[in-house]
Each structure stands twice: as C-alpha cells, then as structure tokens.
Amino acid sequence: MILQEFFKINGIDVGFGSHPIEGTVYSDPKALTSEVVVRKGKLRINLLTPALELTEAFHNGMLEEPAQVDWIRLVTYSDLAIPGGRYDTKIECPYGKRFSGFEVYGFPITARFYGTIDVQEGQVYIKGELRPEYEGNEGAVPIEIVKHFDPKPLLPERESLTLEEALKRNPLEVYDLRIGKGAFSSFPEKVLSFKNLERLWIGGQANLEFETLPDAFFQLTSLHTVQIYGGFKRSTLKLLSPTISRLTHLEELTIQAANLIEIPEEITSLTNLREISFRNNQLTSLPESIGRLPHLSALDIEGNRFRSLPKSLAEIPSVRVDRKYKKLYMDTAYNSKNPDPMDESLFDLTRYPQEREQLANEIDKNEEVKAYKDFLLGTARIGTYLMLDDDLQEIPLGTSKVGGAPDLPEDWAHPAGKNGALYLFHAQINCEEAAPFQHYLPRTGMLYFFVSDEEHVDKTIVLYAHAFSGLKRHEYNEETEFTDPDFDDNYRKAVAVKFANAVSLPSTYNLYHHGEERFPKYAGYLESLKKDDAAYGHFEDNVTEFVEQLLEKHESIGHKGPYRNFRTHSLNSYVFTQHESPEEQAAARFGGEPSEWMVLLNMESIGKFSFWDAGTLTYCIHKKDLAIADFGRVHTSIESS
C-alpha cells in the first residue's frame, strides 16, 4: 500500500528539506534535495529535513540542551544492492562490516541509524531510531519516513571479475568486468563475447593504444557503466562512434586521460545518463544540448582545451570544469556595489619605485633570469607583514594584534553562531597603524577577522568599524563556548603586532597549470613558454632559484630587508599553494577573475596558530569591495601540504 510521504522525528512530521550543494557558485540555486533513486540497479536514498530547532520534543533527551540545526541528513553513500534484486524486501540497519545503511549528518552529536528499510515498489518505508555513536551520550530519537520513487528495475549483487576470471565463466553470466593490466593495440575483442555485461572498468596498468571503440562494443546494450582510464601512459582513444546511441541503459560514462577530440551529438539521446567524465582529454567543445539530459547530475570536464561550451551546462547540478572556461557558458563576473574600475597600482610595485628599482637591479645581475624581468617586475607585490611584539605584555586597547579577544566598539556584540557560541577571533588591525605601509585599506577605523571553525571554514565574518565612541575588550574564560569546541578551553593569548613591508614574489610551483589564471596579463607569454618543455623548465628552475637566492642574500637584514625572509602573518602577499591559490578559490566561489581578488590577511601556523598540517588560513576580498570598505563577502580558505 502506497502511503503519504512524511519525515517524522519522535512522532512529529517535520517534512522534507533541501540544502545548497557545496561548491556551487555565483548564487547558484542548485541544492541537495530529498530523493530516492534507482541507479545502476541499486537504491540511492538521500533524505533531508528542513532547518530545525531540536527541542526536547525532538531530541527525546539525547541532547543536554536544545540545538539549532540546518538539517538532518540520512544518506546511503554506498548505493544499496537489494538482495535478489527484488522489491518487497526489508533491510536491517546497521548492516555489513563498514556501513550502517545510513550515514547521519547534521545531528549535533555523532549518531547512527538502527532500524529497517522496507523497500517496496514505488516507496521506501523507514522505521527505527538514532542512537549515540559513543559512550557518554544516552537516549534515542525515533525516526519514521515514507518517500516515493520511480520503481525502475533492480539488479542483484554482481561479482566483479578480472578478464582472466571472466574467460573461465559462462560468457552470458559475466556482468561486471575489470581490466587493470595488459597492453592493447586494439580493443580486446574477448570482451565482446560477454553479451550481458553491465559494467566495464578499464584502467590501472592497462596500456590502451587504440583510437576508437569497435561498433560491436555498442551492441552490449545492457551496459549501465563504462569507465575507461588512461593508466601510466595516456590512452590514445580519440573518437566515440555515433552508434553510442545504442547504449540506452548507460548511466555513467567515464573516459579519462585519453585523447578524445570530439563527442558525437548522439550522446544526447542517452536519457538515462547520470554521470559523465571526460576529464583530461583534448576536447574543444561539447554537444549543444548535453546539459539537457534529464537525469544528468554530474559532469567532469576538467583538463581539456575548450574554445566553446554550450549554455545548457548551466542546467547540470554539478559541473567540474577549469574555472577559466566557466565564462564560456555562464556569467562569472563579480557583482560589486562599486561601479568604479580597480586601481591595480594599489597592490603592485607602481607606488614603490625604490623597491621596484632594487628588484630590477637584482634581476639585471642574474643572466639566467634577465629574460623574465618583465614578468617578475609585473607580478611582484609589496606584502605588509605583521611582526609579532611578544615583549608587549599589556596591549593597549585598540592596538593591532593577533589572538586573544577583540576590542570591539562598545555597542557591538561579539559574532556568534545560532546557539550563542562565539566565532573564533584571529586578528584586529588598527587601520591608522597600518596606513603608512600600504594604500588599499581604509585610512582609519578597525578591522576584525573571525571564522566559525578552522577545519572547513564554513563561515567567515570580517567587521569594519569606521567610527565609534569607544572600544570594549571582550573577555574569554573557561565558561566561554566557541563555534569550534576545540577552543572552549584553549583560546589563544593576544600578541601585539607592528607592521613591516617586503617584496613578495610568486612561486613557480604548479604555475604550469595555473599561471594563465593567476596572471592574465602574462597568459600569452606563459602559454608560449609551455610550447617548449626545455624553455619552460629553464624559466621555472631559474626563477625559483633566483627567489631563493634573494631570500638567502637578505637573511641577515631581518625583517627590515627588501624581500620576505621570515614567516609571519601578512597582507597582500603571495601564499604558497599546491593547487588553486586562495584568490582562485575566491573567484570560483563568488565570481570574477582571480587577479581581481587580493589577500586581505594571511594567517601562518606560528605561535599558537596551527592550521591543519602547519598550513595557512587566508582571507581574500575582491578589490572593488575593498575600495568601498565593503567586507560582506570575504572568502577564507586553508592551504596545507
């Protein structure tokens, strides 16, 4: 019997909710929604509540006090293979050695689901309870859910076989095949004998030296998953036949690290496709209507060379593409309240002629880097560094500092979360103290930097006090609760800071993949260097060595030297990163170009500060917003090895 849908917690129907997908950008409305889906013959369950205040009526004594949550989410990260591939089946949870049936997220304490999932044709009926994962917590919260779905055919659990194992079986009973080794100058014909094949994986150490898949491959019409990965050597697979349209059951198509140059229009007839990955190929375009595939939820096309992309990609919930190509199909411009153009002279060496001349002289002395003089001078910045004054024990009110508690205007409240727990305070900058060292911050007032946590940095708050009658220092003690519980008994001691300037130069690490994004002015120059491996290697090696020599040469000068040779917190500096820079991450999150963003404050792992594995935590702001003192959209990221 089909029941009406509901999501009950302790007998109270709270209904179903949705939540923004992490990583979506530009005010994208896409969201995780509650759904039950049959994919690849297995059951995917993803159920969310709306935002809730968990009073005792909900938490049933499992929590010590009421708590506000954005959602509670129950999800089967590993799709459920229904025993026998039949409906009208009950699954007991927890089940298996690794999975409990549901992963539970959003509940204030770690909890697991105990109960049953009754899988009926067209609906799931879930009944059980949430119990604490660890000792010390007591109680249980009853859970009861009914959710409808499209009852597509289920498949029983399949055994995954190697090619050697499969050749010993009845070919009509081979459903899941993996090929992880061997050299193939043409597609292995033996695979074509497995007429009921549902999943094919080729990768690992398999060396694939064929340019096309044979027409007979597309007669394996039971395939729901095709995954072909270039191994240690890139696959030479170049073209897909239009006859791919025969694979009407296909739900996932992955061809990575190959030489695909074109995708046939016929792929858009495969209406069951849910996931596509053409990562690391040679594609320059995609079929115009690929984004309108009705069930396509994830597309990964990073590492290609696109000249055009269809507007329909904006309709896909999750698209992974190099940020520089997003503008081909969507508006990626940053929307600032400031209509005026950016003044780049605030951030480079234009207003620092003495430092620019010193750097030019150093370059002229080095024959190996003379050819890169324009690049080095054009990308160099003046970083302003926060020099720790550990000797100042009594820090005057309103002095620039890191750690401790903020000196906020008397009528301001300390930033706090929904439950009243305080955000983590990193630093305050007295703009008048910093004014002689840079040109981009407000000339007067106070800046304050807060985050919700130092694991994922879910939320950032930067406050600016332009005018105020007086300041009041907040006090932390053992009773203070923070949004990150690790700091409840471990808040940091305040350290006053003074300011010092030094030239900051970019690292060439991973510049090969990110240089055009970071330095659009030099995009053509860097692209031309990459056409010759030896030329680019010379550039990378010698620029790196030059920067290292500068630091060593001026090491004895200390913080008064013209180049950074010390580790401390800073403004407008380059931050070492193995992947996307903080500016790139900010542009990906809020829009604009990475070069339009600047490092407002970079916090190093020094003293009592430690971010992941001795990493950095970086606040970035769009230069247009900074010009009008609008600190409402500051992006924060953590970099670590």
XYZ file of C-alpha atoms in Angstrom:
641
model
C 0.000 0.000 0.000
C 1.380 3.409 -1.012
C 1.408 5.760 1.978
C 1.526 9.526 2.081
C 5.074 10.897 2.316
C 6.375 12.125 5.671
C 9.567 12.568 7.705
C 8.828 12.083 11.402
C 11.226 12.725 14.267
C 9.948 11.438 17.606
C 6.486 11.243 16.058
C 6.498 14.839 14.730
C 6.283 15.282 10.946
C 8.915 17.885 10.021
C 8.661 17.403 6.251
C 11.499 17.242 3.733
C 14.094 19.945 3.085
C 16.897 20.822 0.695
C 20.385 22.206 1.092
C 22.775 24.059 -1.276
C 25.342 21.847 -2.938
C 28.822 22.553 -1.567
C 30.997 24.318 -4.084
C 28.227 25.839 -6.184
C 28.953 29.411 -7.085
C 27.581 32.677 -8.375
C 24.373 32.472 -6.284
C 23.569 29.158 -7.954
C 20.197 27.835 -6.709
C 21.138 24.164 -7.111
C 20.596 22.153 -3.966
C 20.643 18.704 -2.477
C 17.048 17.532 -2.358
C 15.381 14.615 -0.661
C 15.093 11.758 -3.110
C 15.105 8.010 -3.557
C 16.549 6.874 -6.890
C 17.238 3.539 -8.556
C 20.578 3.882 -10.327
C 22.580 1.064 -11.868
C 20.036 -1.331 -10.393
C 20.784 -0.219 -6.822
C 18.938 2.069 -4.442
C 20.225 5.541 -3.587
C 18.499 7.172 -0.600
C 19.156 10.801 0.322
C 16.744 12.361 2.819
C 16.978 15.772 4.476
C 14.882 17.674 6.969
C 14.438 21.447 6.818
C 16.226 23.622 9.395
C 15.103 22.656 12.895
C 15.364 23.707 16.494
C 15.877 20.411 18.293
C 13.944 20.947 21.495
C 13.394 18.046 23.877
C 10.210 17.235 21.971
C 12.525 16.239 19.112
C 15.763 15.077 20.720
C 13.950 12.984 23.336
C 16.631 13.582 25.996
C 19.504 12.577 23.701
C 20.950 16.113 23.894
C 21.812 18.069 27.018
C 20.109 21.202 25.687
C 18.152 22.402 22.625
C 20.165 22.868 19.438
C 19.598 24.620 16.119
C 20.498 22.571 13.026
C 20.458 23.493 9.343
C 19.244 19.996 8.521
C 19.477 16.341 9.478
C 20.534 14.170 6.569
C 20.300 10.397 6.161
C 22.107 9.134 3.073
C 23.272 5.838 1.598
C 26.681 6.833 0.269
C 27.119 3.301 -0.991
C 24.064 2.534 -3.074
C 22.093 -0.382 -1.693
C 22.146 -3.624 -3.631
C 18.740 -5.102 -2.811
C 19.043 -8.850 -2.098
C 17.915 -10.824 -5.130
C 17.156 -7.585 -6.982
C 13.540 -7.771 -5.791
C 11.122 -5.287 -4.298
C 9.169 -6.060 -1.099
C 12.476 -6.575 0.713
C 13.423 -5.434 4.210
C 16.977 -4.407 5.087
C 18.109 -4.335 8.693
C 20.391 -1.496 9.791
C 23.209 -1.408 10.699
C 24.251 -3.899 8.044
C 27.611 -5.091 6.706
C 31.013 -4.591 8.277
C 31.569 -0.998 7.158
C 28.243 0.672 6.561
C 25.305 1.253 8.866
C 22.833 1.597 5.996
C 22.591 5.339 6.542
C 25.265 7.886 7.198
C 23.762 10.503 9.518
C 24.792 14.158 9.129
C 23.729 17.386 10.764
C 22.742 15.931 14.130
C 24.577 17.766 16.972
C 26.281 14.593 18.194
C 27.555 11.619 16.219
C 24.687 9.189 15.753
C 23.839 6.023 13.831
C 20.561 4.706 12.499
C 19.159 1.434 13.843
C 16.048 0.003 12.253
C 14.681 -1.262 8.931
C 14.414 -0.038 5.350
C 11.342 -1.602 3.783
C 11.889 -1.361 0.011
C 8.555 -1.570 -1.752
C 7.816 -0.978 -5.421
C 7.460 2.793 -5.581
C 8.209 3.707 -1.967
C 10.586 3.122 0.937
C 9.269 2.880 4.476
C 11.995 3.540 7.033
C 11.455 2.972 10.733
C 13.973 2.968 13.561
C 15.887 5.339 15.772
C 19.023 7.421 16.009
C 21.353 6.280 18.782
C 24.548 7.901 20.073
C 27.705 6.558 18.465
C 29.884 6.957 21.565
C 29.571 6.207 25.241
C 28.621 9.121 27.453
C 25.524 10.013 25.473
C 22.208 8.417 26.272
C 18.744 8.149 24.787
C 17.430 7.555 21.283
C 15.383 9.529 18.762
C 12.612 7.634 16.896
C 12.710 8.107 13.108
C 9.921 7.188 10.665
C 9.986 8.114 6.962
C 7.994 7.363 3.829
C 9.378 8.504 0.474
C 8.153 7.694 -3.041
C 10.337 6.983 -6.085
C 10.245 5.790 -9.700
C 10.388 1.972 -9.396
C 12.907 1.114 -12.108
C 14.182 -2.479 -12.309
C 16.553 -3.600 -9.565
C 19.625 -5.768 -10.121
C 21.030 -8.395 -7.761
C 24.545 -8.096 -6.348
C 27.105 -8.814 -9.095
C 30.546 -10.370 -8.765
C 33.328 -8.243 -10.228
C 35.686 -10.346 -12.380
C 39.066 -9.793 -13.990
C 39.364 -10.639 -17.673
C 41.244 -13.839 -16.785
C 38.476 -14.878 -14.372
C 35.704 -13.950 -16.776
C 37.116 -16.104 -19.574
C 36.636 -19.160 -17.341
C 32.933 -18.435 -16.827
C 29.853 -18.804 -18.968
C 30.147 -15.582 -21.040
C 26.427 -14.909 -20.579
C 26.942 -14.818 -16.802
C 29.643 -12.152 -16.796
C 28.085 -8.878 -15.651
C 30.894 -6.866 -14.051
C 34.326 -6.813 -15.698
C 37.547 -5.040 -14.755
C 40.739 -4.912 -16.809
C 43.668 -3.477 -14.891
C 46.713 -4.677 -16.810
C 47.918 -5.603 -20.273
C 48.814 -3.799 -23.490
C 46.083 -3.425 -26.100
C 46.766 -2.141 -29.618
C 43.059 -2.622 -30.338
C 40.007 -3.012 -28.142
C 40.107 -6.501 -26.540
C 37.666 -8.489 -28.674
C 37.139 -11.109 -25.961
C 35.091 -8.529 -24.062
C 32.537 -8.527 -26.869
C 31.512 -12.101 -26.031
C 30.026 -11.003 -22.698
C 26.631 -10.099 -24.127
C 25.020 -9.348 -20.746
C 27.832 -7.147 -19.476
C 26.521 -4.354 -17.230
C 29.697 -2.678 -16.003
C 33.105 -2.328 -17.657
C 36.143 -0.815 -15.941
C 39.493 -0.457 -17.730
C 42.386 1.311 -16.032
C 45.277 0.791 -13.644
C 48.260 -0.540 -15.592
C 46.331 -1.276 -18.766
C 48.055 0.347 -21.747
C 45.410 1.389 -24.282
C 46.755 2.142 -27.770
C 43.574 2.157 -29.859
C 41.812 5.253 -31.189
C 38.203 4.046 -31.351
C 35.806 1.545 -29.812
C 34.516 -1.055 -32.317
C 30.886 -0.889 -33.465
C 30.335 -4.296 -31.855
C 31.044 -2.733 -28.465
C 27.865 -0.704 -28.760
C 25.865 -3.915 -29.091
C 26.492 -4.579 -25.378
C 23.208 -2.871 -24.655
C 22.954 -3.977 -21.004
C 25.850 -1.703 -20.044
C 24.943 0.821 -17.366
C 28.539 1.809 -16.537
C 31.565 2.319 -18.791
C 34.791 3.561 -17.137
C 37.978 3.809 -19.210
C 41.028 5.420 -17.614
C 44.390 6.119 -19.169
C 46.976 4.462 -16.951
C 50.620 5.421 -16.549
C 50.511 6.260 -20.237
C 47.665 8.380 -21.626
C 45.157 6.343 -23.638
C 45.130 7.045 -27.382
C 41.336 6.733 -27.531
C 40.375 9.590 -29.825
C 36.817 9.200 -31.103
C 33.449 7.858 -29.973
C 31.154 6.433 -32.619
C 27.654 7.872 -33.133
C 26.447 4.304 -32.518
C 26.937 5.019 -28.819
C 23.231 5.861 -29.010
C 22.530 2.097 -28.775
C 23.623 2.036 -25.117
C 20.225 3.125 -23.904
C 20.762 1.800 -20.341
C 24.006 3.724 -19.841
C 24.040 5.745 -16.586
C 27.742 6.504 -16.193
C 30.289 7.202 -18.928
C 33.870 7.913 -17.906
C 36.768 8.303 -20.335
C 39.702 9.971 -18.584
C 43.311 10.696 -19.538
C 42.736 9.940 -23.211
C 42.888 11.918 -26.467
C 39.201 12.491 -27.146
C 38.835 15.375 -29.592
C 35.089 15.274 -30.171
C 31.901 13.946 -28.589
C 29.142 12.861 -31.010
C 25.778 14.604 -30.832
C 24.158 11.196 -30.435
C 25.249 11.075 -26.800
C 22.347 13.406 -26.057
C 19.911 10.579 -26.844
C 21.115 8.591 -23.811
C 18.442 9.827 -21.456
C 19.480 7.592 -18.535
C 22.938 9.152 -18.210
C 23.555 10.467 -14.684
C 27.328 10.944 -14.606
C 29.798 11.839 -17.351
C 33.541 12.373 -17.039
C 35.757 13.396 -19.936
C 38.484 14.652 -17.634
C 41.951 15.242 -19.113
C 41.258 14.909 -22.831
C 41.697 17.182 -25.863
C 38.131 18.410 -26.252
C 37.429 21.881 -27.606
C 33.606 21.736 -27.490
C 30.631 19.605 -26.406
C 27.246 18.808 -27.997
C 24.904 21.785 -27.654
C 22.142 20.024 -25.732
C 24.247 17.796 -23.446
C 23.159 19.809 -20.419
C 19.526 18.980 -21.078
C 19.898 15.258 -20.473
C 17.043 14.778 -17.992
C 18.948 12.825 -15.318
C 22.485 14.153 -15.784
C 23.604 15.369 -12.345
C 27.404 15.408 -12.630
C 29.751 16.371 -15.454
C 33.550 16.433 -15.067
C 35.394 18.066 -17.981
C 38.483 19.463 -16.258
C 41.765 19.306 -18.137
C 40.544 19.993 -21.688
C 41.125 22.843 -24.147
C 37.716 24.316 -24.742
C 37.065 27.098 -27.212
C 33.296 26.973 -26.717
C 30.826 25.346 -24.334
C 27.023 25.116 -24.587
C 24.874 27.292 -22.366
C 22.958 24.156 -21.355
C 25.800 23.202 -18.982
C 24.331 25.707 -16.537
C 21.374 23.316 -16.115
C 23.548 20.492 -14.706
C 23.641 20.416 -10.862
C 27.378 19.689 -10.605
C 29.910 20.686 -13.265
C 33.649 20.350 -12.732
C 35.498 22.452 -15.281
C 38.611 24.602 -15.210
C 37.488 27.946 -13.849
C 38.776 29.822 -16.880
C 36.244 28.004 -19.078
C 33.177 28.750 -16.947
C 32.772 32.088 -18.680
C 32.136 30.201 -21.940
C 28.697 29.109 -20.743
C 27.751 31.302 -17.787
C 28.208 34.780 -16.415
C 31.114 34.621 -13.982
C 31.517 38.351 -13.427
C 31.683 39.548 -9.845
C 28.824 41.802 -8.806
C 30.168 44.582 -6.620
C 28.348 47.653 -5.366
C 31.367 49.630 -6.541
C 30.916 50.835 -10.165
C 34.438 52.212 -10.481
C 37.344 50.336 -12.092
C 40.024 48.744 -9.945
C 43.249 50.588 -9.286
C 45.960 47.940 -9.620
C 48.663 50.412 -8.577
C 47.425 49.955 -5.006
C 48.710 46.388 -4.958
C 51.804 46.131 -7.211
C 55.133 47.979 -7.174
C 53.887 51.087 -9.009
C 53.796 53.189 -5.845
C 57.060 51.748 -4.566
C 59.681 52.967 -7.086
C 62.638 52.333 -4.782
C 61.708 48.682 -4.197
C 60.997 48.255 -7.907
C 64.408 49.635 -8.826
C 66.105 47.376 -6.264
C 64.375 44.313 -7.716
C 65.243 45.367 -11.283
C 68.909 45.685 -10.303
C 68.912 42.215 -8.750
C 67.393 40.775 -11.928
C 69.960 42.526 -14.135
C 72.765 40.907 -12.131
C 71.427 37.415 -12.945
C 71.953 36.396 -16.573
C 69.606 33.411 -16.245
C 66.548 35.484 -15.311
C 67.064 38.637 -17.359
C 64.659 37.295 -19.973
C 61.926 37.107 -17.323
C 62.423 40.635 -15.995
C 59.076 41.960 -17.197
C 57.225 39.010 -15.647
C 58.999 39.336 -12.288
C 58.560 43.090 -12.034
C 54.940 42.878 -13.194
C 53.919 40.182 -10.716
C 55.864 41.353 -7.645
C 53.841 42.848 -4.779
C 54.571 44.737 -1.618
C 53.495 42.494 1.205
C 52.792 44.066 4.582
C 53.863 41.731 7.369
C 52.557 41.575 10.935
C 55.642 41.471 13.133
C 54.839 39.897 16.499
C 55.703 42.011 19.526
C 55.930 39.326 22.207
C 57.547 41.747 24.653
C 54.452 43.938 24.963
C 52.587 42.307 27.847
C 49.907 44.952 28.417
C 48.384 45.603 25.000
C 46.644 48.997 24.818
C 43.016 49.000 23.790
C 42.635 49.219 20.015
C 46.194 48.118 19.200
C 46.666 45.819 16.199
C 47.033 42.242 17.426
C 46.500 38.559 16.726
C 44.823 36.148 19.113
C 43.197 36.992 22.410
C 39.777 38.644 22.330
C 38.695 41.557 20.121
C 38.423 45.199 21.192
C 35.016 45.873 19.654
C 33.006 49.115 19.714
C 31.101 49.311 22.970
C 27.697 48.786 21.339
C 28.782 45.778 19.212
C 28.173 42.150 20.101
C 30.833 39.502 19.572
C 29.999 37.476 16.399
C 28.289 34.244 17.428
C 26.546 31.223 15.932
C 22.902 30.270 16.195
C 23.399 28.697 19.604
C 25.244 31.691 21.026
C 28.683 30.071 20.714
C 31.344 32.623 19.750
C 33.177 32.681 16.430
C 36.960 32.218 16.539
C 38.823 35.525 16.620
C 42.046 35.738 14.621
C 43.150 39.348 14.418
C 42.296 43.012 14.625
C 44.013 45.682 12.547
C 44.072 49.306 13.565
C 43.877 50.855 10.095
C 45.607 54.042 11.223
C 48.603 51.998 12.417
C 48.729 50.115 9.088
C 48.137 53.176 6.882
C 51.835 54.177 6.385
C 52.644 50.731 4.977
C 50.016 50.267 2.253
C 47.421 52.161 0.181
C 44.420 49.834 -0.057
C 42.970 49.581 3.474
C 40.772 52.326 4.938
C 42.930 55.054 6.461
C 41.178 54.936 9.828
C 38.981 52.555 11.820
C 39.323 48.954 12.980
C 39.181 45.651 11.093
C 38.271 42.384 12.846
C 38.652 38.826 11.486
C 36.537 35.837 12.616
C 35.769 32.301 11.361
C 33.341 29.636 12.527
C 35.987 26.903 12.563
C 39.498 26.053 11.395
C 38.685 22.728 9.741
C 36.482 23.710 6.791
C 35.909 27.431 7.483
C 32.183 27.160 6.896
C 31.556 30.825 7.702
C 33.657 33.973 7.701
C 32.968 37.338 9.292
C 35.126 40.411 8.732
C 33.897 43.532 10.517
C 34.935 47.118 9.900
C 34.312 49.864 12.450
C 34.719 53.227 10.750
C 33.664 55.481 13.594
C 32.930 54.631 17.213
C 32.696 56.382 20.566
C 34.749 53.831 22.431
C 36.106 50.284 22.431
C 35.493 47.454 24.848
C 37.691 44.385 25.192
C 35.775 41.138 25.330
C 36.942 38.601 27.860
C 37.170 34.839 27.367
C 37.243 32.376 30.254
C 36.728 28.690 30.933
C 32.975 29.164 30.599
C 33.213 30.614 27.083
C 31.817 28.393 24.343
C 33.077 28.687 20.766
C 31.581 27.510 17.480
C 34.573 25.177 17.299
C 34.516 23.200 20.601
C 38.279 22.588 20.387
C 38.746 26.189 21.515
C 36.493 26.105 24.564
C 39.461 25.578 26.886
C 42.259 26.518 24.515
C 41.768 30.063 23.295
C 44.895 31.929 22.216
C 46.830 34.582 24.089
C 46.870 38.018 22.442
C 50.093 39.193 20.786
C 50.509 42.793 19.621
C 51.810 43.380 16.104
C 53.750 46.039 14.276
C 53.972 46.343 10.503
C 56.847 45.945 8.033
C 56.949 45.815 4.243
C 58.794 43.423 1.944
C 58.623 42.491 -1.721
C 56.578 39.325 -2.233
C 57.282 37.248 -5.367
C 55.173 34.426 -6.831
C 56.152 30.790 -6.503
C 56.539 28.879 -9.753
C 55.183 25.725 -8.099
C 52.269 24.487 -10.246
C 52.406 27.698 -12.265
C 52.364 25.493 -15.355
C 48.698 24.672 -14.715
C 47.593 27.902 -13.031
C 49.765 30.693 -14.410
C 47.316 31.989 -17.022
C 44.577 32.168 -14.399
C 46.672 33.986 -11.829
C 48.403 36.373 -14.215
C 46.114 37.128 -17.186
C 48.447 39.932 -18.287
C 51.108 37.280 -18.939
C 48.828 34.477 -20.161
C 50.126 34.601 -23.727
C 53.712 34.765 -22.536
C 53.351 31.737 -20.253
C 51.460 29.816 -22.931
C 54.294 30.421 -25.396
C 56.840 29.166 -22.853
C 54.872 25.944 -22.362
C 55.145 25.089 -26.049
C 58.795 24.219 -25.413
C 59.394 21.957 -22.409
C 63.051 22.984 -22.196
C 62.183 26.687 -22.286
C 59.559 26.339 -19.591
C 61.886 24.217 -17.470
C 64.539 26.928 -17.707
C 62.004 29.554 -16.656
C 60.697 27.529 -13.720
C 64.079 26.402 -12.397
C 65.845 29.727 -12.669
C 63.036 31.895 -11.335
C 62.707 29.561 -8.347
C 66.454 29.658 -7.708
C 66.511 33.449 -8.117
C 63.812 33.954 -5.487
C 65.559 31.578 -3.077
C 68.857 33.405 -3.553
C 67.211 36.752 -2.830
C 65.884 35.438 0.459
C 69.242 33.960 1.459
C 71.114 37.108 0.424
C 68.992 39.317 2.658
C 68.588 36.887 5.544
C 70.980 38.839 7.738
C 68.949 42.013 7.273
C 65.970 40.522 9.154
C 62.503 41.995 8.728
C 63.930 45.332 7.562
C 65.174 43.711 4.350
C 63.545 44.347 0.965
C 62.449 40.710 0.488
C 60.432 38.438 2.680
C 62.693 36.050 4.558
C 60.572 35.353 7.602
C 57.317 33.566 8.363
C 54.558 35.638 9.839
C 51.028 36.805 9.132
C 50.691 39.224 6.234
C 48.585 41.369 3.893
C 48.753 41.396 0.069
C 51.361 38.617 -0.001
C 51.740 35.503 -2.116
C 50.552 32.345 -0.368
C 52.239 29.068 -1.247
C 49.734 26.542 -2.532
C 49.964 23.157 -4.208
C 46.733 23.611 -6.138
C 44.352 26.559 -6.563
C 45.541 29.743 -4.910
C 43.333 31.471 -2.322
C 42.450 34.054 -4.984
C 41.440 31.311 -7.427
C 39.259 29.682 -4.796
C 37.607 33.008 -4.017
C 36.860 33.615 -7.701
C 35.436 30.104 -8.044
C 33.154 30.703 -5.078
C 31.937 34.252 -5.696
C 32.878 35.090 -9.286
C 35.268 37.422 -11.004
C 38.841 36.687 -12.040
C 41.482 35.514 -9.532
C 43.511 38.637 -10.336
C 40.566 40.742 -9.087
C 40.942 39.295 -5.589
C 43.649 40.099 -3.052
C 44.971 38.590 0.151
C 43.368 40.704 2.845
C 45.006 38.692 5.628
C 47.087 35.536 5.544
C 47.471 33.722 8.871
C 50.503 31.455 9.218
C 50.947 28.453 11.506
C 53.164 30.201 14.029
C 52.959 30.648 17.774
C 49.610 29.337 18.997
C 48.161 29.281 15.480
C 48.171 25.988 13.600
C 46.058 25.267 10.522
C 45.912 21.627 9.504
C 49.483 20.415 8.921
C 51.379 23.679 9.569
C 49.386 25.386 6.822
C 47.917 28.828 6.239
C 44.464 30.334 6.591
C 43.801 33.127 4.108
C 41.115 35.804 3.933
C 40.559 37.154 0.400
C 38.472 40.124 -0.729
C 37.511 41.478 -4.138
C 39.484 44.641 -4.861
C 36.336 46.577 -5.826
C 34.711 45.749 -2.493
C 37.838 46.725 -0.614
C 37.860 50.123 -2.336
C 34.467 50.957 -0.769
C 35.167 49.184 2.548
C 32.539 46.505 1.846
C 33.629 43.445 3.817
C 30.388 41.491 3.414
C 31.816 38.861 1.016
C 35.210 37.733 2.184
C 36.369 34.244 1.210
C 38.511 32.177 3.551
C 40.488 29.068 2.640
C 43.090 26.818 4.239
C 46.245 25.682 2.452
C 48.328 22.795 3.755
C 50.616 20.085 2.476
